Short mmCIF file of C-alpha atoms in Angstrom, two decimals:
data_model
loop_
_atom_site.label_atom_id
_atom_site.label_comp_id
_atom_site.label_asym_id
_atom_site.label_seq_id
_atom_site.Cartn_x
_atom_site.Cartn_y
_atom_site.Cartn_z
CA MET A 152 80.97 6.07 42.88
CA SER A 153 84.97 6.38 42.06
CA SER A 154 86.46 9.82 44.20
CA GLU A 155 88.37 12.66 43.80
CA PRO A 156 91.43 12.26 45.57
CA GLY A 157 93.35 15.30 47.49
CA GLU A 158 96.78 16.03 48.35
CA ARG A 159 98.19 15.18 51.96
CA LYS A 160 100.15 13.08 54.06
CA GLY A 161 98.70 9.93 54.14
CA GLN A 162 96.24 10.78 51.05
CA VAL A 163 92.90 11.55 52.61
CA SER A 164 89.83 10.97 49.84
CA ILE A 165 86.50 12.20 49.28
CA ALA A 166 85.51 8.70 50.07
CA SER A 167 87.13 9.08 53.99
CA ILE A 168 85.62 12.63 54.29
CA ALA A 169 82.28 11.59 53.55
CA ALA A 170 83.14 8.52 56.44
CA GLU A 171 84.10 10.38 58.90
CA ALA A 172 81.58 13.38 58.28
CA GLY A 173 79.09 10.61 57.43
CA VAL A 174 77.06 11.79 54.56
CA SER A 175 77.94 10.22 51.18
CA ILE A 176 80.46 10.94 49.22
CA PRO A 177 78.19 13.53 45.96
CA THR A 178 77.25 15.49 49.63
CA VAL A 179 81.34 15.81 49.59
CA SER A 180 81.55 17.13 45.89
CA LYS A 181 78.39 19.37 46.29
CA VAL A 182 80.37 21.18 49.41
CA LEU A 183 83.34 21.11 47.43
CA ASN A 184 82.04 22.50 44.00
CA GLY A 185 79.80 25.16 45.70
CA ARG A 186 76.23 23.15 44.22
CA PRO A 187 73.60 24.02 46.10
CA HIS A 188 71.12 21.69 47.92
CA VAL A 189 72.95 20.79 51.14
CA ALA A 190 71.46 21.47 54.85
CA PRO A 191 73.75 24.44 56.42
CA ASP A 192 74.66 22.13 58.76
CA THR A 193 75.84 19.57 56.66
CA ARG A 194 77.69 21.67 54.76
CA ALA A 195 79.65 23.04 57.61
CA ARG A 196 80.07 20.05 59.71
CA VAL A 197 81.57 18.92 55.85
CA GLU A 198 83.38 22.16 55.83
CA SER A 199 84.79 21.41 59.65
CA VAL A 200 85.91 17.90 58.39
CA ILE A 201 88.29 18.93 55.53
CA GLU A 202 89.65 21.53 57.43
CA GLN A 203 90.49 19.35 59.73
CA HIS A 204 92.36 16.91 57.39
CA GLN A 205 93.90 20.60 55.43
CA TYR A 206 92.32 18.57 52.45
CA ARG A 207 93.63 19.92 49.09
CA ARG A 208 92.51 19.57 46.03
CA ARG A 209 94.39 18.04 43.46
CA ARG A 210 94.51 20.71 40.78
CA ALA A 211 92.66 19.70 37.26
CA ARG A 212 94.58 17.88 34.20
CA GLN A 213 94.07 19.54 31.21
CA SER A 214 90.58 20.01 29.57
CA SER A 215 88.55 21.25 27.42
CA ARG A 216 87.02 23.78 29.32
CA PRO A 217 88.14 27.64 29.00
CA ALA A 218 90.56 28.09 31.77
CA LEU A 219 88.56 31.57 33.55
CA ILE A 220 89.58 34.56 35.34
CA ASP A 221 86.62 35.63 37.56
CA LEU A 222 86.91 39.39 38.04
CA VAL A 223 85.16 40.62 41.21
CA PHE A 224 84.51 44.84 41.73
CA HIS A 225 82.76 46.10 44.53
CA GLU A 226 81.83 48.77 42.17
CA MET A 227 82.08 49.05 38.21
CA HIS A 228 80.87 51.66 36.33
CA SER A 229 83.54 53.87 36.05
CA ALA A 230 87.00 54.40 34.15
CA TRP A 231 89.14 53.95 36.85
CA ALA A 232 87.12 49.79 36.49
CA THR A 233 88.38 50.45 32.61
CA GLU A 234 91.20 50.86 33.16
CA ILE A 235 91.46 47.34 35.54
CA ILE A 236 89.66 45.45 33.10
CA ARG A 237 92.50 46.20 30.10
CA GLY A 238 95.03 44.65 32.22
CA VAL A 239 93.30 41.84 33.50
CA GLU A 240 92.16 41.29 29.46
CA GLN A 241 96.19 41.93 28.23
CA ALA A 242 97.25 39.04 31.04
CA ALA A 243 94.71 36.58 29.98
CA ALA A 244 94.94 36.69 26.74
CA THR A 245 98.48 35.52 26.97
CA GLN A 246 97.19 32.41 28.39
CA ARG A 247 94.54 32.42 26.59
CA ALA A 248 92.16 32.76 29.17
CA ALA A 249 89.00 33.82 29.50
CA VAL A 250 87.65 36.97 31.74
CA VAL A 251 84.66 36.90 33.56
CA LEU A 252 83.16 39.97 35.13
CA SER A 253 81.51 40.46 38.49
CA GLU A 254 80.07 43.21 40.32
CA LEU A 255 79.57 43.34 44.36
CA GLY A 256 77.10 46.30 44.06
CA GLY A 257 79.46 48.18 46.28
CA GLU A 258 79.66 46.15 49.12
CA HIS A 259 83.76 44.55 50.20
CA ARG A 260 82.15 41.09 50.69
CA PRO A 261 80.64 38.28 48.45
CA ARG A 262 77.08 37.91 49.04
CA ARG A 263 76.94 33.71 49.75
CA GLU A 264 75.57 32.81 46.53
CA TRP A 265 78.09 34.12 44.36
CA PHE A 266 81.03 32.36 46.18
CA GLU A 267 78.63 29.55 45.18
CA ASP A 268 78.12 29.84 41.81
CA LEU A 269 82.49 30.88 41.99
CA LEU A 270 82.84 27.56 43.00
CA ALA A 271 80.63 25.66 40.53
CA ARG A 272 82.62 27.82 38.06
CA ARG A 273 86.17 26.01 39.22
CA PRO A 274 87.76 28.59 37.71
CA LEU A 275 91.63 28.84 37.35
CA GLY A 276 91.48 32.31 39.73
CA VAL A 277 89.66 34.73 41.57
CA ILE A 278 91.24 38.85 41.44
CA LEU A 279 89.25 40.83 43.65
CA VAL A 280 89.26 44.84 43.01
CA LEU A 281 88.30 46.90 46.56
CA ALA A 282 86.38 43.40 47.59
CA GLU A 283 88.21 41.36 50.52
CA LEU A 284 87.66 38.02 51.55
CA ASP A 285 86.67 35.92 55.06
CA ALA A 286 88.25 33.53 56.53
CA GLU A 287 86.44 30.80 55.64
CA GLN A 288 86.15 32.05 52.53
CA ARG A 289 89.56 32.05 51.97
CA HIS A 290 89.84 28.42 53.23
CA GLN A 291 87.70 27.79 50.82
CA LEU A 292 89.33 28.56 47.85
CA THR A 293 92.94 27.05 48.88
CA THR A 294 91.27 23.29 49.31
CA ARG A 295 89.66 23.69 46.09
CA ASN A 296 92.83 24.80 44.69
CA ILE A 297 91.41 28.13 43.48
CA PRO A 298 94.52 30.45 43.75
CA PHE A 299 93.07 34.37 44.62
CA VAL A 300 94.59 37.64 44.57
CA LEU A 301 93.73 41.12 45.80
CA VAL A 302 93.73 44.40 43.82
CA ASP A 303 93.62 47.50 46.15
CA THR A 304 92.67 45.85 49.32
CA ALA A 305 89.55 47.12 51.36
CA GLY A 306 91.74 46.62 54.47
CA GLU A 307 94.51 45.14 55.60
CA GLN A 308 95.47 41.53 55.17
CA PRO A 309 96.25 38.54 57.21
CA PRO A 310 99.82 37.12 56.11
CA GLY A 311 100.01 35.36 53.30
CA VAL A 312 97.19 36.73 50.89
CA PRO A 313 98.34 37.37 47.34
CA THR A 314 98.04 41.86 46.87
CA VAL A 315 98.70 44.12 44.42
CA GLY A 316 98.25 48.08 45.25
CA SER A 317 100.02 51.41 44.66
CA ALA A 318 102.17 53.64 46.51
CA ASN A 319 98.78 55.57 48.04
CA TRP A 320 100.46 57.39 50.70
CA ALA A 321 103.55 58.47 49.11
CA GLY A 322 100.78 59.72 45.95
CA GLY A 323 99.36 61.98 49.05
CA LEU A 324 102.25 63.23 49.74
CA ALA A 325 103.78 63.91 46.23
CA ALA A 326 100.56 65.96 45.99
CA THR A 327 100.03 67.90 49.91
CA ARG A 328 103.84 68.83 48.98
CA HIS A 329 103.57 69.59 45.48
CA LEU A 330 100.92 72.40 46.35
CA LEU A 331 102.80 73.44 49.19
CA SER A 332 105.10 74.40 47.06
CA LEU A 333 103.53 76.47 45.15
CA GLY A 334 103.01 78.15 48.25
CA HIS A 335 99.19 76.95 48.57
CA ARG A 336 98.76 77.07 53.32
CA ARG A 337 94.78 76.31 53.58
CA ILE A 338 95.30 73.09 51.29
CA ALA A 339 91.87 70.83 52.16
CA VAL A 340 91.56 67.20 51.91
CA ILE A 341 89.06 65.38 49.88
CA SER A 342 89.29 61.83 50.63
CA GLY A 343 87.59 58.51 49.35
CA PRO A 344 85.47 56.14 52.05
CA THR A 345 86.85 55.82 55.44
CA ASP A 346 86.17 52.15 55.52
CA MET A 347 88.92 51.82 52.27
CA LEU A 348 92.83 51.43 53.08
CA CYS A 349 94.45 52.95 50.33
CA SER A 350 91.21 56.33 50.96
CA ARG A 351 93.20 56.26 54.73
CA ALA A 352 97.02 56.27 53.63
CA ARG A 353 95.83 59.15 51.04
CA VAL A 354 95.03 61.31 53.88
CA ASP A 355 98.27 59.82 55.42
CA GLY A 356 99.96 61.39 53.35
CA TYR A 357 98.41 64.78 53.24
CA ARG A 358 98.49 65.07 56.87
CA SER A 359 102.84 63.63 57.25
CA ALA A 360 103.36 66.86 53.71
CA LEU A 361 101.40 69.39 55.72
CA GLU A 362 103.00 68.02 59.41
CA GLU A 363 106.86 68.32 56.93
CA ALA A 364 106.46 71.68 56.39
CA SER A 365 104.98 72.64 59.85
CA VAL A 366 100.74 73.71 58.67
CA ALA A 367 98.63 72.93 61.29
CA ILE A 368 95.80 71.09 59.62
CA ALA A 369 92.45 72.47 59.66
CA PRO A 370 89.47 69.27 61.12
CA ASP A 371 87.18 70.49 59.16
CA PHE A 372 89.75 70.60 55.71
CA VAL A 373 90.10 66.42 55.82
CA ARG A 374 87.18 65.28 53.76
CA TYR A 375 85.89 61.18 53.05
CA GLY A 376 83.87 61.67 49.57
CA ASP A 377 82.42 58.20 48.19
CA PHE A 378 85.51 58.30 45.21
CA TYR A 379 82.81 59.70 42.65
CA VAL A 380 81.72 62.79 41.00
CA HIS A 381 78.46 63.32 44.17
CA GLY A 382 81.34 63.36 46.07
CA GLY A 383 83.41 66.00 45.09
CA TYR A 384 81.13 68.13 44.94
CA SER A 385 79.33 68.22 47.21
CA HIS A 386 82.19 69.12 49.78
CA GLY A 387 84.20 70.95 47.19
CA LEU A 388 80.51 73.29 47.36
CA ASP A 389 80.17 73.20 51.08
CA LEU A 390 84.33 73.95 51.48
CA LEU A 391 84.04 76.85 49.34
CA ARG A 392 81.70 78.41 50.93
CA ARG A 393 83.74 79.31 53.91
CA ALA A 394 85.58 82.11 55.25
CA ASP A 395 88.54 81.46 55.71
CA ARG A 396 87.87 78.36 52.25
CA PRO A 397 90.32 76.17 51.06
CA THR A 398 93.00 78.21 48.43
CA ALA A 399 93.87 74.66 47.29
CA ILE A 400 92.40 70.71 47.43
CA PHE A 401 94.24 67.90 46.91
CA ALA A 402 90.57 64.88 45.82
CA GLY A 403 91.21 61.63 46.24
CA SER A 404 90.67 60.84 42.16
CA ASP A 405 89.88 62.28 39.10
CA PHE A 406 86.18 61.69 39.14
CA GLN A 407 85.89 63.70 43.19
CA ALA A 408 88.07 66.47 41.79
CA LEU A 409 85.60 66.51 38.43
CA GLY A 410 83.36 67.60 41.31
CA VAL A 411 85.27 69.80 43.07
CA MET A 412 85.43 71.76 39.61
CA ARG A 413 81.92 71.99 38.73
CA ALA A 414 81.45 73.47 42.49
CA ALA A 415 84.67 76.30 41.80
CA ARG A 416 82.39 76.92 38.29
CA GLU A 417 78.98 77.38 39.49
CA LEU A 418 80.41 80.36 42.80
CA GLY A 419 82.06 81.96 40.52
CA LEU A 420 86.20 80.66 41.61
CA SER A 421 88.70 80.58 39.05
CA ILE A 422 91.09 77.40 38.47
CA PRO A 423 94.21 77.83 39.30
CA ASP A 424 93.97 81.26 39.99
CA ASP A 425 91.23 81.38 42.52
CA LEU A 426 91.68 77.58 43.59
CA SER A 427 94.36 75.33 42.81
CA ILE A 428 93.56 71.36 42.29
CA VAL A 429 95.03 67.99 41.90
CA GLY A 430 93.85 64.16 41.47
CA TYR A 431 94.96 61.11 41.96
CA ASP A 432 94.69 58.43 38.71
CA ASP A 433 95.27 60.08 36.34
CA LEU A 434 92.65 58.58 33.86
CA PRO A 435 92.81 58.98 30.87
CA VAL A 436 89.82 61.81 30.48
CA THR A 437 91.52 64.66 32.74
CA GLU A 438 94.46 65.36 29.91
CA TRP A 439 91.11 66.22 27.83
CA ILE A 440 89.55 68.59 31.09
CA GLY A 441 89.49 72.06 30.87
CA PRO A 442 92.40 72.54 32.50
CA PRO A 443 94.23 69.75 32.94
CA LEU A 444 93.96 67.98 35.41
CA THR A 445 97.97 68.27 38.00
CA THR A 446 97.18 64.30 39.14
CA VAL A 447 99.03 61.27 40.13
CA ARG A 448 99.34 59.01 38.18
CA GLN A 449 98.20 55.43 39.91
CA PRO A 450 99.18 52.56 37.09
CA LEU A 451 95.72 51.05 36.88
CA ARG A 452 96.57 49.08 33.98
CA GLU A 453 99.35 47.99 35.05
CA MET A 454 98.23 46.82 38.70
CA ALA A 455 95.85 44.23 36.77
CA THR A 456 97.91 42.30 34.59
CA THR A 457 100.43 42.33 37.91
CA ALA A 458 97.68 40.77 39.22
CA ALA A 459 96.23 38.22 36.98
CA GLN A 460 100.33 37.11 36.84
CA MET A 461 100.54 36.28 39.67
CA VAL A 462 97.48 34.39 40.05
CA PHE A 463 98.76 31.80 36.71
CA THR A 464 101.62 31.99 39.21
CA LEU A 465 99.80 29.84 41.39
CA ALA A 466 97.36 27.88 39.42
CA ASN A 467 100.95 26.39 38.18
CA GLY A 468 101.77 25.57 42.12
CA GLU A 469 104.62 27.86 42.17
CA ARG A 470 104.81 31.08 44.56
CA PRO A 471 105.25 35.15 43.69
CA ALA A 472 108.36 36.55 44.00
CA ASN A 473 106.51 38.88 46.35
CA GLU A 474 103.81 38.26 47.58
CA ARG A 475 103.02 42.18 48.49
CA ILE A 476 103.53 44.55 45.35
CA ASP A 477 103.19 48.54 45.63
CA LEU A 478 103.58 50.03 42.30
CA ALA A 479 105.07 53.27 41.98
CA THR A 480 102.78 57.18 42.01
CA GLU A 481 103.86 59.41 39.92
CA LEU A 482 102.54 63.14 40.22
CA ILE A 483 101.42 64.86 36.81
CA VAL A 484 101.61 68.00 37.13
CA ARG A 485 99.13 70.35 34.65
CA ALA A 486 97.72 73.33 34.56
CA SER A 487 95.32 72.52 37.26
CA THR A 488 97.49 74.25 39.87
CA SER A 489 99.26 77.70 40.36
CA ALA A 490 101.08 79.72 43.11
CA PRO A 491 97.72 81.10 44.87
CA ARG A 492 96.66 84.72 44.22
CA ALA A 493 98.39 87.20 46.66
#
């Protein structure tokens, strides 16, 4: 049985890996291709030998198999995800590649079964959105020559992991500065989950704006939601029922801003006369709601297109000029913000 060649000094082959690990060549192929029916201790032994020799599968020649990009979301049920999908599909179309969509059910790290299916598909590359890989998963993709890029990372990544994001801190700063410039001083923030880097960065921008204006930060005015309507609604009700309710709220996503708007209406508050609201993302719906939403534009499609282009660059055996790209955000002022009532 012929072996599949690898690339390293001395040309380590699948046959030599099999001999050193004490397994058959087909077993090594199963491990490399993410196929089942390999005992966990055997799989671990083979992976150890692969890592020891820094084996890299030689990139496959052009074949009749379609070029695939795996696009992986931690959660996918929103217009936010739709913008990402459109950006990736736009870039993939120029390379005649197909896009495979996956959702991790709210988890930030792929499960073993999903990862084995991915290895078996052998895509051209992988884009993970608000998701991440552990060290072993990164190593397995690297040894199979499957490049990966992270979009809007859930947490800090080790050096050398390609990532695309946006200037979340600057976005939080701009949103809060805008409200301060209108005269607001009781400004609350409802960001996303605390385990997401982008969520924490937006709150840090909010804090920085208040500190530079010498405005005290009320601990109860800093909230972490879920980036969805319910998080904005529940925190909005709680904040707006307070005797010292905020006169303005910076919501860490447009969906949470919609939830705050509903809470305000239920409590008989007028927007922006009684409450100013700033969202985040600039989804298409924000121009059509009443009143139109002031928001921070996050270039979602551009982020996705950039990530896909990085995958194609890596798949061609090249390194991107920058491995960490943060695209600029922009404050879009509409009718949901105004000066507070006297």
